[in-house]
Amino acid sequence: GYSVTEFIDCIEALKVFTANPHDFDLVMTDYGMPNMNGKQLAKKIKEIRFDIPTILFTGYGDLVAKERIGEWGMDGLLIKPFKLKQLSNLVREVIDKRSTNT
């Protein structure tokens, strides 16, 4: 299983990640978050720890093309609504891919 740390605010998430970046194996964020969007959060997190896998959730699938995710340095994309099985498959895929690349 996984241990999840949840935030509703990007500023708080960034603060906790900055204090202990190696406590996390994966970052998942929604594109539409208060104070900064998920893309901005992921960019700041990657500046602290470039190797952390990131997954973006969005309800704006028409605005966030899958091809752009790689340009943004992210490892995965889920368009809302999605099924739990899709999430678990993507998490496993991203973690497995990252562990074979290190």
Short mmCIF file of N, CA and C in Angstrom, two decimals:
data_model
loop_
_atom_site.label_atom_id
_atom_site.label_comp_id
_atom_site.label_asym_id
_atom_site.label_seq_id
_atom_site.Cartn_x
_atom_site.Cartn_y
_atom_site.Cartn_z
N GLY A 1 0.81 -1.18 0.00
CA GLY A 1 0.00 0.00 0.00
C GLY A 1 0.86 1.26 0.00
N TYR A 2 0.18 2.35 -0.08
CA TYR A 2 0.84 3.65 -0.12
C TYR A 2 0.43 4.48 1.08
N SER A 3 1.31 5.35 1.50
CA SER A 3 1.01 6.34 2.52
C SER A 3 0.82 7.67 1.79
N VAL A 4 -0.30 8.34 2.05
CA VAL A 4 -0.65 9.55 1.32
C VAL A 4 -0.60 10.76 2.24
N THR A 5 0.01 11.82 1.78
CA THR A 5 -0.01 13.12 2.46
C THR A 5 -0.81 14.05 1.58
N GLU A 6 -1.87 14.62 2.12
CA GLU A 6 -2.82 15.38 1.32
C GLU A 6 -2.84 16.85 1.71
N PHE A 7 -2.91 17.71 0.70
CA PHE A 7 -3.01 19.16 0.91
C PHE A 7 -4.08 19.72 -0.01
N ILE A 8 -4.71 20.81 0.41
CA ILE A 8 -5.67 21.49 -0.47
C ILE A 8 -5.10 22.81 -0.96
N ASP A 9 -3.87 23.10 -0.57
CA ASP A 9 -3.22 24.37 -0.92
C ASP A 9 -1.80 24.08 -1.39
N CYS A 10 -1.44 24.58 -2.56
CA CYS A 10 -0.11 24.34 -3.12
C CYS A 10 1.01 24.94 -2.26
N ILE A 11 0.76 26.08 -1.65
CA ILE A 11 1.78 26.73 -0.83
C ILE A 11 2.16 25.83 0.35
N GLU A 12 1.16 25.28 1.00
CA GLU A 12 1.41 24.38 2.14
C GLU A 12 2.10 23.11 1.67
N ALA A 13 1.67 22.55 0.54
CA ALA A 13 2.30 21.35 0.00
C ALA A 13 3.77 21.61 -0.30
N LEU A 14 4.07 22.74 -0.92
CA LEU A 14 5.44 23.08 -1.26
C LEU A 14 6.28 23.27 0.00
N LYS A 15 5.72 23.88 1.00
CA LYS A 15 6.42 24.10 2.27
C LYS A 15 6.82 22.76 2.91
N VAL A 16 5.89 21.83 2.97
CA VAL A 16 6.17 20.52 3.57
C VAL A 16 7.17 19.75 2.71
N PHE A 17 7.00 19.78 1.39
CA PHE A 17 7.94 19.09 0.50
C PHE A 17 9.34 19.66 0.63
N THR A 18 9.45 20.97 0.68
CA THR A 18 10.75 21.64 0.80
C THR A 18 11.47 21.23 2.07
N ALA A 19 10.73 21.08 3.15
CA ALA A 19 11.34 20.70 4.44
C ALA A 19 11.86 19.27 4.43
N ASN A 20 11.21 18.37 3.68
CA ASN A 20 11.58 16.95 3.69
C ASN A 20 11.37 16.33 2.31
N PRO A 21 12.12 16.75 1.30
CA PRO A 21 11.86 16.28 -0.06
C PRO A 21 12.05 14.78 -0.27
N HIS A 22 12.87 14.15 0.53
CA HIS A 22 13.11 12.71 0.33
C HIS A 22 12.13 11.84 1.11
N ASP A 23 11.15 12.46 1.75
CA ASP A 23 10.08 11.70 2.41
C ASP A 23 9.01 11.27 1.40
N PHE A 24 9.13 11.73 0.16
CA PHE A 24 8.09 11.49 -0.84
C PHE A 24 8.66 10.70 -2.02
N ASP A 25 7.85 9.77 -2.54
CA ASP A 25 8.23 8.97 -3.70
C ASP A 25 7.52 9.41 -4.97
N LEU A 26 6.47 10.20 -4.81
CA LEU A 26 5.64 10.61 -5.94
C LEU A 26 4.84 11.84 -5.53
N VAL A 27 4.62 12.75 -6.48
CA VAL A 27 3.76 13.91 -6.24
C VAL A 27 2.63 13.87 -7.26
N MET A 28 1.40 13.97 -6.76
CA MET A 28 0.22 14.06 -7.61
C MET A 28 -0.46 15.38 -7.30
N THR A 29 -0.81 16.13 -8.33
CA THR A 29 -1.44 17.43 -8.12
C THR A 29 -2.52 17.68 -9.15
N ASP A 30 -3.49 18.45 -8.75
CA ASP A 30 -4.55 18.88 -9.66
C ASP A 30 -4.09 20.16 -10.36
N TYR A 31 -4.48 20.31 -11.60
CA TYR A 31 -4.10 21.52 -12.33
C TYR A 31 -4.72 22.75 -11.68
N GLY A 32 -5.98 22.67 -11.32
CA GLY A 32 -6.69 23.82 -10.76
C GLY A 32 -6.64 23.85 -9.25
N MET A 33 -5.60 24.44 -8.69
CA MET A 33 -5.42 24.54 -7.24
C MET A 33 -5.35 26.01 -6.84
N PRO A 34 -5.70 26.31 -5.56
CA PRO A 34 -5.59 27.70 -5.09
C PRO A 34 -4.13 28.17 -5.01
N ASN A 35 -3.90 29.44 -5.20
CA ASN A 35 -2.61 30.13 -5.05
C ASN A 35 -1.61 29.88 -6.17
N MET A 36 -1.55 28.70 -6.71
CA MET A 36 -0.75 28.41 -7.90
C MET A 36 -1.34 27.15 -8.51
N ASN A 37 -1.14 26.95 -9.81
CA ASN A 37 -1.71 25.74 -10.40
C ASN A 37 -0.76 24.55 -10.25
N GLY A 38 -1.26 23.38 -10.58
CA GLY A 38 -0.48 22.16 -10.42
C GLY A 38 0.79 22.14 -11.24
N LYS A 39 0.75 22.75 -12.41
CA LYS A 39 1.95 22.84 -13.26
C LYS A 39 3.03 23.66 -12.55
N GLN A 40 2.64 24.78 -11.97
CA GLN A 40 3.60 25.63 -11.25
C GLN A 40 4.16 24.91 -10.02
N LEU A 41 3.29 24.21 -9.30
CA LEU A 41 3.74 23.45 -8.13
C LEU A 41 4.76 22.40 -8.54
N ALA A 42 4.44 21.63 -9.57
CA ALA A 42 5.35 20.58 -10.03
C ALA A 42 6.70 21.15 -10.45
N LYS A 43 6.68 22.30 -11.11
CA LYS A 43 7.94 22.94 -11.52
C LYS A 43 8.79 23.30 -10.31
N LYS A 44 8.18 23.87 -9.29
CA LYS A 44 8.92 24.24 -8.08
C LYS A 44 9.44 23.01 -7.35
N ILE A 45 8.63 21.96 -7.32
CA ILE A 45 9.05 20.71 -6.67
C ILE A 45 10.23 20.10 -7.42
N LYS A 46 10.18 20.11 -8.76
CA LYS A 46 11.29 19.57 -9.56
C LYS A 46 12.57 20.38 -9.39
N GLU A 47 12.45 21.67 -9.09
CA GLU A 47 13.64 22.49 -8.82
C GLU A 47 14.31 22.04 -7.53
N ILE A 48 13.54 21.52 -6.61
CA ILE A 48 14.08 21.04 -5.33
C ILE A 48 14.60 19.62 -5.48
N ARG A 49 13.84 18.79 -6.19
CA ARG A 49 14.21 17.39 -6.37
C ARG A 49 13.80 16.94 -7.78
N PHE A 50 14.73 17.04 -8.70
CA PHE A 50 14.44 16.82 -10.12
C PHE A 50 13.95 15.41 -10.44
N ASP A 51 14.29 14.43 -9.60
CA ASP A 51 13.97 13.04 -9.91
C ASP A 51 12.62 12.57 -9.36
N ILE A 52 11.86 13.44 -8.70
CA ILE A 52 10.58 13.03 -8.13
C ILE A 52 9.55 12.87 -9.25
N PRO A 53 8.91 11.71 -9.36
CA PRO A 53 7.86 11.54 -10.37
C PRO A 53 6.65 12.41 -10.03
N THR A 54 6.01 12.95 -11.06
CA THR A 54 4.84 13.80 -10.86
C THR A 54 3.71 13.39 -11.81
N ILE A 55 2.50 13.43 -11.26
CA ILE A 55 1.29 13.13 -12.03
C ILE A 55 0.35 14.32 -11.89
N LEU A 56 -0.22 14.74 -13.00
CA LEU A 56 -1.16 15.86 -13.01
C LEU A 56 -2.57 15.34 -13.27
N PHE A 57 -3.53 15.82 -12.46
CA PHE A 57 -4.95 15.57 -12.70
C PHE A 57 -5.54 16.85 -13.27
N THR A 58 -6.50 16.71 -14.18
CA THR A 58 -7.16 17.90 -14.69
C THR A 58 -8.54 17.57 -15.25
N GLY A 59 -9.42 18.52 -15.11
CA GLY A 59 -10.71 18.45 -15.77
C GLY A 59 -10.68 19.24 -17.07
N TYR A 60 -9.54 19.85 -17.37
CA TYR A 60 -9.36 20.67 -18.57
C TYR A 60 -8.55 19.91 -19.61
N GLY A 61 -9.01 18.72 -19.94
CA GLY A 61 -8.27 17.87 -20.88
C GLY A 61 -8.03 18.53 -22.22
N ASP A 62 -8.97 19.40 -22.64
CA ASP A 62 -8.81 20.08 -23.91
C ASP A 62 -7.70 21.12 -23.87
N LEU A 63 -7.36 21.61 -22.68
CA LEU A 63 -6.30 22.62 -22.54
C LEU A 63 -4.94 22.01 -22.21
N VAL A 64 -4.96 20.82 -21.64
CA VAL A 64 -3.72 20.18 -21.22
C VAL A 64 -3.53 18.90 -22.04
N ALA A 65 -2.85 19.02 -23.14
CA ALA A 65 -2.61 17.87 -24.01
C ALA A 65 -1.55 16.96 -23.39
N LYS A 66 -1.70 15.67 -23.63
CA LYS A 66 -0.76 14.69 -23.07
C LYS A 66 0.68 14.99 -23.49
N GLU A 67 0.86 15.51 -24.70
CA GLU A 67 2.22 15.82 -25.18
C GLU A 67 2.88 16.91 -24.34
N ARG A 68 2.08 17.82 -23.80
CA ARG A 68 2.64 18.93 -23.02
C ARG A 68 3.14 18.47 -21.66
N ILE A 69 2.63 17.37 -21.18
CA ILE A 69 3.03 16.88 -19.86
C ILE A 69 4.54 16.64 -19.83
N GLY A 70 5.07 16.00 -20.86
CA GLY A 70 6.51 15.77 -20.95
C GLY A 70 7.29 17.07 -21.02
N GLU A 71 6.78 18.03 -21.78
CA GLU A 71 7.43 19.35 -21.87
C GLU A 71 7.49 20.01 -20.50
N TRP A 72 6.48 19.78 -19.70
CA TRP A 72 6.40 20.38 -18.37
C TRP A 72 7.20 19.59 -17.33
N GLY A 73 7.83 18.49 -17.73
CA GLY A 73 8.63 17.69 -16.80
C GLY A 73 7.81 16.74 -15.95
N MET A 74 6.57 16.49 -16.36
CA MET A 74 5.70 15.60 -15.58
C MET A 74 5.74 14.21 -16.18
N ASP A 75 5.36 13.24 -15.37
CA ASP A 75 5.47 11.84 -15.77
C ASP A 75 4.14 11.20 -16.15
N GLY A 76 3.04 11.84 -15.80
CA GLY A 76 1.75 11.24 -16.11
C GLY A 76 0.63 12.26 -16.05
N LEU A 77 -0.48 11.91 -16.71
CA LEU A 77 -1.65 12.77 -16.78
C LEU A 77 -2.90 11.91 -16.66
N LEU A 78 -3.84 12.36 -15.83
CA LEU A 78 -5.16 11.74 -15.75
C LEU A 78 -6.21 12.83 -15.96
N ILE A 79 -7.10 12.59 -16.91
CA ILE A 79 -8.19 13.52 -17.19
C ILE A 79 -9.38 13.11 -16.32
N LYS A 80 -9.93 14.08 -15.57
CA LYS A 80 -11.09 13.82 -14.73
C LYS A 80 -12.36 13.82 -15.57
N PRO A 81 -13.32 13.00 -15.22
CA PRO A 81 -13.29 12.02 -14.14
C PRO A 81 -12.50 10.78 -14.57
N PHE A 82 -11.87 10.13 -13.61
CA PHE A 82 -11.15 8.90 -13.90
C PHE A 82 -11.52 7.85 -12.87
N LYS A 83 -11.22 6.61 -13.19
CA LYS A 83 -11.52 5.49 -12.30
C LYS A 83 -10.31 5.20 -11.41
N LEU A 84 -10.57 4.67 -10.24
CA LEU A 84 -9.51 4.33 -9.30
C LEU A 84 -8.49 3.39 -9.94
N LYS A 85 -8.95 2.47 -10.77
CA LYS A 85 -8.05 1.53 -11.45
C LYS A 85 -7.09 2.27 -12.37
N GLN A 86 -7.58 3.31 -13.05
CA GLN A 86 -6.70 4.12 -13.91
C GLN A 86 -5.62 4.80 -13.08
N LEU A 87 -6.01 5.32 -11.93
CA LEU A 87 -5.04 5.98 -11.04
C LEU A 87 -4.01 4.98 -10.55
N SER A 88 -4.46 3.83 -10.06
CA SER A 88 -3.50 2.85 -9.53
C SER A 88 -2.57 2.34 -10.62
N ASN A 89 -3.08 2.14 -11.82
CA ASN A 89 -2.22 1.70 -12.93
C ASN A 89 -1.18 2.75 -13.28
N LEU A 90 -1.58 4.02 -13.32
CA LEU A 90 -0.64 5.09 -13.66
C LEU A 90 0.41 5.27 -12.57
N VAL A 91 0.01 5.22 -11.32
CA VAL A 91 0.96 5.32 -10.21
C VAL A 91 2.00 4.22 -10.32
N ARG A 92 1.56 2.99 -10.52
CA ARG A 92 2.48 1.86 -10.64
C ARG A 92 3.41 2.05 -11.84
N GLU A 93 2.86 2.46 -12.97
CA GLU A 93 3.64 2.67 -14.19
C GLU A 93 4.72 3.74 -13.98
N VAL A 94 4.34 4.85 -13.39
CA VAL A 94 5.28 5.96 -13.17
C VAL A 94 6.37 5.57 -12.19
N ILE A 95 6.00 4.91 -11.11
CA ILE A 95 7.00 4.49 -10.12
C ILE A 95 7.93 3.44 -10.71
N ASP A 96 7.37 2.46 -11.43
CA ASP A 96 8.21 1.42 -12.06
C ASP A 96 9.16 2.03 -13.09
N LYS A 97 8.65 2.95 -13.90
CA LYS A 97 9.48 3.60 -14.93
C LYS A 97 10.62 4.36 -14.28
N ARG A 98 10.33 5.08 -13.22
CA ARG A 98 11.34 5.88 -12.53
C ARG A 98 12.40 4.97 -11.90
N SER A 99 11.98 3.84 -11.32
CA SER A 99 12.94 2.96 -10.65
C SER A 99 13.83 2.23 -11.66
N THR A 100 13.35 1.99 -12.89
CA THR A 100 14.20 1.35 -13.89
C THR A 100 15.15 2.34 -14.55
N ASN A 101 14.85 3.64 -14.43
CA ASN A 101 15.71 4.67 -15.02
C ASN A 101 16.80 5.15 -14.06
N THR A 102 16.78 4.70 -12.81
CA THR A 102 17.79 5.16 -11.86
C THR A 102 18.86 4.13 -11.65
#
